Structure formats: C-alpha cells, structure tokens
Amino acid sequence: MKILAYERVEDPVLEQLNRAHDVRFFKNINPKTDPDFLQFLHQADGIIGLGLEVDKPLLDQAPHLKIISNVSVGYNNLPIDELTKRKIMATNTPGVLTDTVADLVFGLILSTARRIPELDRFVKAGKWVELVDSTYYGVDVHHKTLGIIGMGRIGSAIAQRAYAGFHMNIVYHSRTKKPQAEKDFSAVHLSLEELLSVSDFVCLITPLTKETERMIGKKEFARMKKSAIFINASRGQTIIEQDLIDALTEGTIAGAGLDVFEKEPIDPDNPLLRMDNVVTLPHMGSSTYETELHMSKLAAENLLAGLAGKKPKNLINPEVWENEQHEKG
Ligand code: GLV
C-alpha cells in the first residue's frame, strides 16, 4: 500500500510502516504546490499525519484514498461530511494525550499566575540584586475558581488536578451536563455568561467546530473579572485574537496563557509576544516524548486497520465502514 505521512509521525512508527508499505514522509512543504507531494498523493491509499488541511481540491487529487489518520485528537482539519461522501474513513487519537495536555494546561495556569517565565527572564538577566517587592508578586491558584469551557476528557483531567491538587472550585460550561464531573469534582454547570463572570481562571479546551469558532470575543472578555487569567489550549480560532489583544492592552483581564493562536506559527510581530502578562507556547499540549509516540502508534494502528478492511478503533465517520460492510453483504 502507498502511505503518505505528513509533518509529524515519530521515527519508530515510520520505520514500522515502512517495513510493509511504500511510505513517503513530507515535512515543511506546501501541500498545495509541492510537486512530489502531489504526485504521491495521486497514488496514496492512506494518509497519516498532523494538521494536513484537507479540502475538495486536495481530495480530487487523491483518487485511491481510503483513510486519513490524524496524529491528533482534534480533527478540524478534516471535512468529515465530504470524506464520508467520498467513502474515505477518518480517524483521530483520543485518550492517549489526555493527561499530558492537562499537565500542560496546569503549567500555563501556574506560569501565568505566578509569572514564572517573566521572573525567570528577570533572574537570568542579572536583575535580581535586592529583595524583591510586590512589583513581582503573583496571584494564588489554590482555592480559586476555575471555569472550564468544554468538559470532555481533557477538561475532566484538568478539573481533577485543580480539585484534588489545588482545592479549586470547579465550574464548567459544555453542551451537556457531566454528572461524573459533578460527582467527582463537585463541578457546577453554568451558562457561559455566568462562568465568565465568576471564574478567576477561564480555561478554553473545547474542540473547534462551527459552533465554537470565535466563541470568545470582546463581549466575553468584558464579562470576565478584571483579575481573570484566560487560558487557551483548544484552537486559535475558538477566540477572536484581536479582541484578546485589546482586552489585555486595556486591562479588561489580567493575563493569558496560550498554547494556540489564530495563525501558527505565530507572526513575530504579534503584539501578544511583547506582553509580560502573557505566556506563550508553540502548540505543544501533547508534545512529550512518551505521548507523541503513543499518538503516532495509535494513528498507525488506525491507519493499518482501515487499509486492511477492519474497523479502526477511533473511526470518526463509522458510516463509511458500515456501508462498506453492507455492500460486501
Ligand atoms: C492537538 O492539538 C490535538 O488536537 O491533538
């Protein structure tokens, strides 16, 4: 089989795939114009990788494609309805990254509240020459209120850390109530407006969908406490980034910890990069050695199952597989 690997598949997994299949790995290319990529795409039976923006023109150039296996839990890069129409399976990697992302979100909460990166720069610059005063104080995390928008697997893992480790009050907003989280972490379901107005930390961890796109903007920042710290570990497009920049500039909120941005990699002249009360990361939520390997392995399992005519474990559009079984009779 011909397998097109894109941007991020860990080496041991690429080697494993290579032993039985014809694999080509593409990185740092423009998938719309790269001639080698487009030529291989034309023959590819399967795609495995991270963040390939798939659209109709790309699919028109992939007549043999049976499956696209994302090495990520998010799949906003895939037009699921269009793939289903074309009988192409789509898979993702939920579960294996939950704790890793929750750890990083906590890192962002602590870094922003206690100003860790800023104070690290201060010490390394040789500016620590006398006892520090209140100019350098942070704010407490423990016993504060954490508002989680999107109480799925990762949201719950964040709530667990916050509740058990930091004695925080948990409030959350999601489409459906989560009885388990209410039982385990005394989490309270609130409307978005209520959550924004009572939270000390507002943590956005929802998937990017048509409903969540640009869900946090000027109006939402205005509802937050002046002392609020905003954390985004979902996708850059779930917020209106210019409104966040304005909110931080005007002192509408106190700070932000961001793993994701409207444009990635971020432009070097983005004003967020010049703000000491903003902690930035290069979209690294799941990026530990262990978890990236787990994700690549799971994505390869999904891919190989699909190519072998078996049902992949993390199939997003099961209709494709079911229809195929039906047709086979
Ligand atoms: C990371 O952002 C993922 O969706 O796995």
Short mmCIF file of C-alpha atoms and ligand atoms in Angstrom, two decimals:
data_model
loop_
_atom_site.label_atom_id
_atom_site.label_comp_id
_atom_site.label_asym_id
_atom_site.label_seq_id
_atom_site.Cartn_x
_atom_site.Cartn_y
_atom_site.Cartn_z
CA MET A 1 0.00 0.00 0.00
CA LYS A 2 1.10 3.59 -0.55
CA ILE A 3 1.11 5.68 2.61
CA LEU A 4 1.61 9.42 2.66
CA ALA A 5 2.97 10.63 6.01
CA TYR A 6 2.71 14.34 6.80
CA GLU A 7 4.50 16.65 9.25
CA ARG A 8 4.56 14.52 12.40
CA VAL A 9 4.88 10.76 12.65
CA GLU A 10 7.53 9.56 15.10
CA ASP A 11 10.52 7.72 13.60
CA PRO A 12 9.95 4.23 15.10
CA VAL A 13 6.42 4.27 13.73
CA LEU A 14 7.55 5.46 10.29
CA GLU A 15 10.11 2.65 10.26
CA GLN A 16 7.45 0.11 11.22
CA LEU A 17 5.12 1.31 8.45
CA ASN A 18 8.00 1.32 6.00
CA ARG A 19 8.74 -2.36 6.56
CA ALA A 20 5.47 -3.44 4.97
CA HIS A 21 4.42 -0.47 2.84
CA ASP A 22 5.63 2.18 0.45
CA VAL A 23 5.81 5.24 2.74
CA ARG A 24 6.76 8.81 1.82
CA PHE A 25 7.21 11.39 4.58
CA PHE A 26 6.62 15.06 3.80
CA LYS A 27 7.56 17.90 6.15
CA ASN A 28 7.85 21.67 5.74
CA ILE A 29 6.32 21.66 2.27
CA ASN A 30 3.36 23.45 0.77
CA PRO A 31 0.83 20.65 0.15
CA LYS A 32 -1.00 22.78 -2.41
CA THR A 33 2.02 23.18 -4.69
CA ASP A 34 4.79 20.69 -3.82
CA PRO A 35 5.13 18.50 -6.96
CA ASP A 36 6.46 15.39 -5.13
CA PHE A 37 3.67 15.59 -2.57
CA LEU A 38 1.00 15.98 -5.25
CA GLN A 39 2.43 13.14 -7.30
CA PHE A 40 2.46 10.76 -4.32
CA LEU A 41 -0.98 11.94 -3.21
CA HIS A 42 -2.30 10.75 -6.55
CA GLN A 43 -1.29 7.18 -5.70
CA ALA A 44 -1.85 7.21 -1.92
CA ASP A 45 -4.11 4.62 -0.27
CA GLY A 46 -3.75 6.20 3.16
CA ILE A 47 -2.60 9.42 4.81
CA ILE A 48 -1.21 9.63 8.33
CA GLY A 49 -0.10 12.86 9.94
CA LEU A 50 -0.70 16.08 11.78
CA GLY A 51 -2.75 19.03 10.64
CA LEU A 52 -2.94 18.46 6.88
CA GLU A 53 -5.64 20.90 5.74
CA VAL A 54 -7.84 18.65 3.63
CA ASP A 55 -10.30 20.19 1.17
CA LYS A 56 -12.13 19.20 -2.01
CA PRO A 57 -9.30 20.18 -4.41
CA LEU A 58 -6.88 18.04 -2.39
CA LEU A 59 -9.28 15.10 -2.34
CA ASP A 60 -9.81 15.44 -6.10
CA GLN A 61 -6.12 14.64 -6.45
CA ALA A 62 -6.31 11.52 -4.25
CA PRO A 63 -8.47 9.05 -6.20
CA HIS A 64 -7.28 5.94 -4.30
CA LEU A 65 -7.55 7.30 -0.78
CA LYS A 66 -9.30 5.02 1.75
CA ILE A 67 -8.35 6.56 5.07
CA ILE A 68 -6.90 9.69 6.68
CA SER A 69 -5.43 9.02 10.12
CA ASN A 70 -4.82 12.18 12.16
CA VAL A 71 -2.00 12.14 14.70
CA SER A 72 -4.08 14.43 16.93
CA VAL A 73 -7.31 14.37 18.86
CA GLY A 74 -8.63 17.47 17.06
CA TYR A 75 -9.87 16.94 13.51
CA ASN A 76 -10.93 20.41 12.45
CA ASN A 77 -8.51 19.98 9.51
CA LEU A 78 -10.77 17.32 8.00
CA PRO A 79 -14.08 17.94 6.16
CA ILE A 80 -15.82 14.92 7.66
CA ASP A 81 -19.04 15.12 5.58
CA GLU A 82 -17.08 15.38 2.37
CA LEU A 83 -14.87 12.42 3.35
CA THR A 84 -17.95 10.35 4.18
CA LYS A 85 -19.47 11.23 0.81
CA ARG A 86 -16.29 10.01 -0.86
CA LYS A 87 -16.18 6.84 1.28
CA ILE A 88 -12.94 7.85 2.95
CA MET A 89 -12.50 6.95 6.62
CA ALA A 90 -11.17 9.49 9.13
CA THR A 91 -9.57 8.69 12.49
CA ASN A 92 -8.01 10.59 15.40
CA THR A 93 -6.09 9.80 18.60
CA PRO A 94 -8.25 10.47 21.67
CA GLY A 95 -7.40 9.25 25.16
CA VAL A 96 -3.64 8.79 24.92
CA LEU A 97 -2.91 12.51 25.26
CA THR A 98 -5.46 13.46 27.93
CA ASP A 99 -3.17 13.63 30.97
CA THR A 100 -0.31 15.19 29.03
CA VAL A 101 -2.45 18.07 27.79
CA ALA A 102 -3.99 18.54 31.24
CA ASP A 103 -0.49 18.75 32.74
CA LEU A 104 0.48 21.45 30.28
CA VAL A 105 -2.68 23.43 30.91
CA PHE A 106 -1.78 23.40 34.57
CA GLY A 107 1.70 24.56 33.62
CA LEU A 108 0.11 27.51 31.83
CA ILE A 109 -2.13 28.31 34.80
CA LEU A 110 0.79 28.28 37.23
CA SER A 111 3.20 30.08 34.88
CA THR A 112 0.77 32.88 34.24
CA ALA A 113 -0.49 33.28 37.81
CA ARG A 114 2.99 33.12 39.39
CA ARG A 115 4.71 34.88 36.46
CA ILE A 116 7.29 32.09 36.17
CA PRO A 117 8.66 32.81 32.65
CA GLU A 118 8.81 36.55 33.31
CA LEU A 119 10.64 36.08 36.62
CA ASP A 120 12.97 33.52 35.06
CA ARG A 121 13.97 36.16 32.49
CA PHE A 122 14.40 38.69 35.33
CA VAL A 123 16.77 36.43 37.28
CA LYS A 124 18.78 35.36 34.23
CA ALA A 125 19.17 38.98 33.13
CA GLY A 126 21.01 39.64 36.41
CA LYS A 127 18.25 41.98 37.65
CA TRP A 128 17.79 40.18 40.99
CA VAL A 129 20.04 42.45 43.02
CA GLU A 130 17.89 43.08 46.10
CA LEU A 131 14.96 41.52 47.95
CA VAL A 132 12.00 41.52 45.53
CA ASP A 133 8.95 43.56 46.46
CA SER A 134 5.29 43.48 45.46
CA THR A 135 6.13 44.56 41.90
CA TYR A 136 6.99 40.92 41.32
CA TYR A 137 4.21 39.17 43.24
CA GLY A 138 1.86 36.78 41.52
CA VAL A 139 -1.64 35.62 42.47
CA ASP A 140 -2.73 32.40 44.16
CA VAL A 141 -4.02 29.46 42.19
CA HIS A 142 -5.15 27.24 45.08
CA HIS A 143 -8.72 27.69 46.37
CA LYS A 144 -9.64 29.91 43.41
CA THR A 145 -12.43 29.30 40.90
CA LEU A 146 -11.54 27.54 37.68
CA GLY A 147 -14.01 27.83 34.79
CA ILE A 148 -13.62 25.09 32.20
CA ILE A 149 -15.25 25.58 28.80
CA GLY A 150 -15.54 22.12 27.21
CA MET A 151 -15.74 19.41 29.88
CA GLY A 152 -14.66 16.43 27.78
CA ARG A 153 -11.85 14.03 28.59
CA ILE A 154 -9.18 16.73 28.81
CA GLY A 155 -11.44 19.18 30.65
CA SER A 156 -12.13 16.50 33.27
CA ALA A 157 -8.43 15.75 33.69
CA ILE A 158 -7.81 19.47 34.27
CA ALA A 159 -10.68 19.56 36.78
CA GLN A 160 -9.24 16.56 38.60
CA ARG A 161 -5.85 18.26 39.03
CA ALA A 162 -7.48 21.51 40.09
CA TYR A 163 -9.84 19.88 42.58
CA ALA A 164 -7.59 17.27 44.17
CA GLY A 165 -4.28 19.11 44.00
CA PHE A 166 -5.20 22.77 44.31
CA HIS A 167 -8.54 22.69 46.17
CA MET A 168 -10.09 24.84 43.47
CA ASN A 169 -13.81 25.36 42.90
CA ILE A 170 -14.74 23.99 39.52
CA VAL A 171 -17.40 25.49 37.30
CA TYR A 172 -17.89 24.37 33.73
CA HIS A 173 -19.79 25.04 30.55
CA SER A 174 -20.49 22.42 27.93
CA ARG A 175 -23.38 21.39 25.69
CA THR A 176 -24.41 18.57 28.01
CA LYS A 177 -24.16 18.26 31.78
CA LYS A 178 -21.43 15.95 33.06
CA PRO A 179 -22.80 14.07 36.11
CA GLN A 180 -19.48 12.27 36.67
CA ALA A 181 -17.54 15.54 36.90
CA GLU A 182 -20.24 16.96 39.19
CA LYS A 183 -19.85 13.92 41.46
CA ASP A 184 -16.05 13.61 41.32
CA PHE A 185 -15.00 17.27 41.48
CA SER A 186 -18.15 19.00 42.76
CA ALA A 187 -18.17 20.75 39.38
CA VAL A 188 -21.08 23.12 38.77
CA HIS A 189 -22.60 23.53 35.31
CA LEU A 190 -23.13 27.20 34.38
CA SER A 191 -24.16 29.20 31.36
CA LEU A 192 -21.19 30.69 29.51
CA GLU A 193 -22.06 34.16 30.80
CA GLU A 194 -22.19 33.00 34.41
CA LEU A 195 -18.95 31.05 34.09
CA LEU A 196 -17.13 34.05 32.65
CA SER A 197 -18.23 36.35 35.44
CA VAL A 198 -17.34 34.09 38.40
CA SER A 199 -14.08 32.46 37.25
CA ASP A 200 -10.59 33.50 38.36
CA PHE A 201 -9.16 31.31 35.60
CA VAL A 202 -11.10 30.76 32.38
CA CYS A 203 -9.84 27.70 30.55
CA LEU A 204 -10.92 27.04 26.98
CA ILE A 205 -10.45 23.40 25.95
CA THR A 206 -13.27 22.79 23.51
CA PRO A 207 -12.84 21.26 20.03
CA LEU A 208 -13.01 23.72 17.14
CA THR A 209 -16.37 23.32 15.38
CA LYS A 210 -18.78 25.65 13.58
CA GLU A 211 -20.44 26.26 16.97
CA THR A 212 -17.25 27.04 18.90
CA GLU A 213 -15.48 29.09 16.22
CA ARG A 214 -14.81 32.64 17.54
CA MET A 215 -16.91 31.90 20.65
CA ILE A 216 -14.79 34.15 22.90
CA GLY A 217 -14.52 37.77 21.81
CA LYS A 218 -14.91 41.33 23.08
CA LYS A 219 -18.25 40.70 24.80
CA GLU A 220 -16.98 37.57 26.56
CA PHE A 221 -13.72 39.19 27.72
CA ALA A 222 -15.75 42.11 29.05
CA ARG A 223 -17.74 39.70 31.23
CA MET A 224 -14.62 38.28 32.87
CA LYS A 225 -13.19 39.61 36.12
CA LYS A 226 -10.51 42.29 35.75
CA SER A 227 -8.24 39.89 37.63
CA ALA A 228 -9.09 36.92 35.38
CA ILE A 229 -6.45 34.84 33.65
CA PHE A 230 -7.51 33.34 30.34
CA ILE A 231 -6.06 30.02 29.17
CA ASN A 232 -6.48 28.71 25.62
CA ALA A 233 -5.43 25.15 24.82
CA SER A 234 -8.12 24.42 22.21
CA ARG A 235 -7.53 26.08 18.84
CA GLY A 236 -6.65 29.66 17.97
CA GLN A 237 -9.87 30.05 16.01
CA THR A 238 -12.12 29.48 19.02
CA ILE A 239 -11.38 33.07 20.05
CA ILE A 240 -11.15 36.42 18.31
CA GLU A 241 -7.46 37.02 18.84
CA GLN A 242 -7.60 40.77 18.20
CA ASP A 243 -10.24 41.06 20.95
CA LEU A 244 -7.92 39.20 23.34
CA ILE A 245 -5.09 41.59 22.45
CA ASP A 246 -7.40 44.54 23.12
CA ALA A 247 -8.64 43.03 26.41
CA LEU A 248 -5.07 42.57 27.63
CA THR A 249 -3.96 46.01 26.43
CA GLU A 250 -6.93 47.78 28.01
CA GLY A 251 -6.70 45.83 31.29
CA THR A 252 -10.11 44.16 30.81
CA ILE A 253 -8.45 40.95 32.04
CA ALA A 254 -5.16 40.38 33.87
CA GLY A 255 -3.29 37.83 31.78
CA ALA A 256 -3.32 34.90 29.40
CA GLY A 257 -1.63 31.55 28.92
CA LEU A 258 -1.79 30.45 25.30
CA ASP A 259 -0.80 27.23 23.56
CA VAL A 260 -2.67 28.02 20.34
CA PHE A 261 -3.00 31.02 18.01
CA GLU A 262 -5.07 32.23 15.10
CA LYS A 263 -2.01 31.82 12.86
CA GLU A 264 0.55 29.10 13.60
CA PRO A 265 3.47 29.54 13.69
CA ILE A 266 2.67 32.96 15.17
CA ASP A 267 3.85 36.11 13.36
CA PRO A 268 6.91 37.58 15.09
CA ASP A 269 5.21 40.98 15.23
CA ASN A 270 2.10 39.68 17.03
CA PRO A 271 1.57 42.09 20.00
CA LEU A 272 0.96 39.11 22.33
CA LEU A 273 4.68 38.36 22.14
CA ARG A 274 5.51 41.72 23.71
CA MET A 275 3.26 41.32 26.77
CA ASP A 276 4.83 40.18 30.05
CA ASN A 277 1.46 39.06 31.37
CA VAL A 278 1.07 36.57 28.52
CA VAL A 279 2.73 33.16 28.49
CA THR A 280 3.05 31.64 25.02
CA LEU A 281 3.78 28.09 23.85
CA PRO A 282 4.17 26.73 20.30
CA HIS A 283 1.10 24.41 20.31
CA MET A 284 2.76 21.76 22.46
CA GLY A 285 -0.11 20.41 24.58
CA SER A 286 0.52 16.77 23.77
CA SER A 287 4.20 17.04 22.91
CA THR A 288 6.15 14.85 25.28
CA TYR A 289 8.36 12.03 24.02
CA GLU A 290 6.03 9.45 25.52
CA THR A 291 2.74 10.87 24.31
CA GLU A 292 3.84 11.78 20.78
CA LEU A 293 4.99 8.18 20.38
CA HIS A 294 1.70 6.85 21.76
CA MET A 295 -0.22 9.09 19.37
CA SER A 296 1.85 8.01 16.35
CA LYS A 297 1.40 4.35 17.30
CA LEU A 298 -2.35 4.70 17.74
CA ALA A 299 -2.66 6.62 14.46
CA ALA A 300 -0.68 3.87 12.68
CA GLU A 301 -2.95 1.18 14.19
CA ASN A 302 -6.00 3.09 12.96
CA LEU A 303 -4.47 3.52 9.52
CA LEU A 304 -3.43 -0.12 9.14
CA ALA A 305 -6.81 -1.39 10.34
CA GLY A 306 -8.58 0.78 7.78
CA LEU A 307 -6.27 -0.28 4.97
CA ALA A 308 -6.80 -3.95 5.91
CA GLY A 309 -10.58 -3.58 5.72
CA LYS A 310 -11.01 -3.73 9.50
CA LYS A 311 -12.84 -1.15 11.58
CA PRO A 312 -10.31 1.34 13.04
CA LYS A 313 -10.57 1.87 16.79
CA ASN A 314 -11.02 5.64 16.56
CA LEU A 315 -13.19 5.96 13.49
CA ILE A 316 -14.84 9.39 13.29
CA ASN A 317 -17.23 8.55 10.42
CA PRO A 318 -18.35 4.93 11.06
CA GLU A 319 -20.94 5.23 8.26
CA VAL A 320 -18.17 4.66 5.72
CA TRP A 321 -17.17 1.34 7.26
CA GLU A 322 -20.75 0.24 7.88
CA ASN A 323 -21.82 0.97 4.29
CA GLU A 324 -18.82 -0.95 3.04
CA GLN A 325 -19.79 -3.97 5.17
CA HIS A 326 -23.33 -3.68 3.90
CA GLU A 327 -22.18 -3.60 0.27
CA LYS A 328 -19.95 -6.60 0.86
CA GLY A 329 -23.11 -8.36 2.07
C1 GLV B 1 -3.61 18.81 19.48
O1 GLV B 1 -3.85 19.96 19.41
C2 GLV B 1 -4.51 17.74 19.14
O2 GLV B 1 -5.61 18.01 18.61
O3 GLV B 1 -4.15 16.57 19.37
#
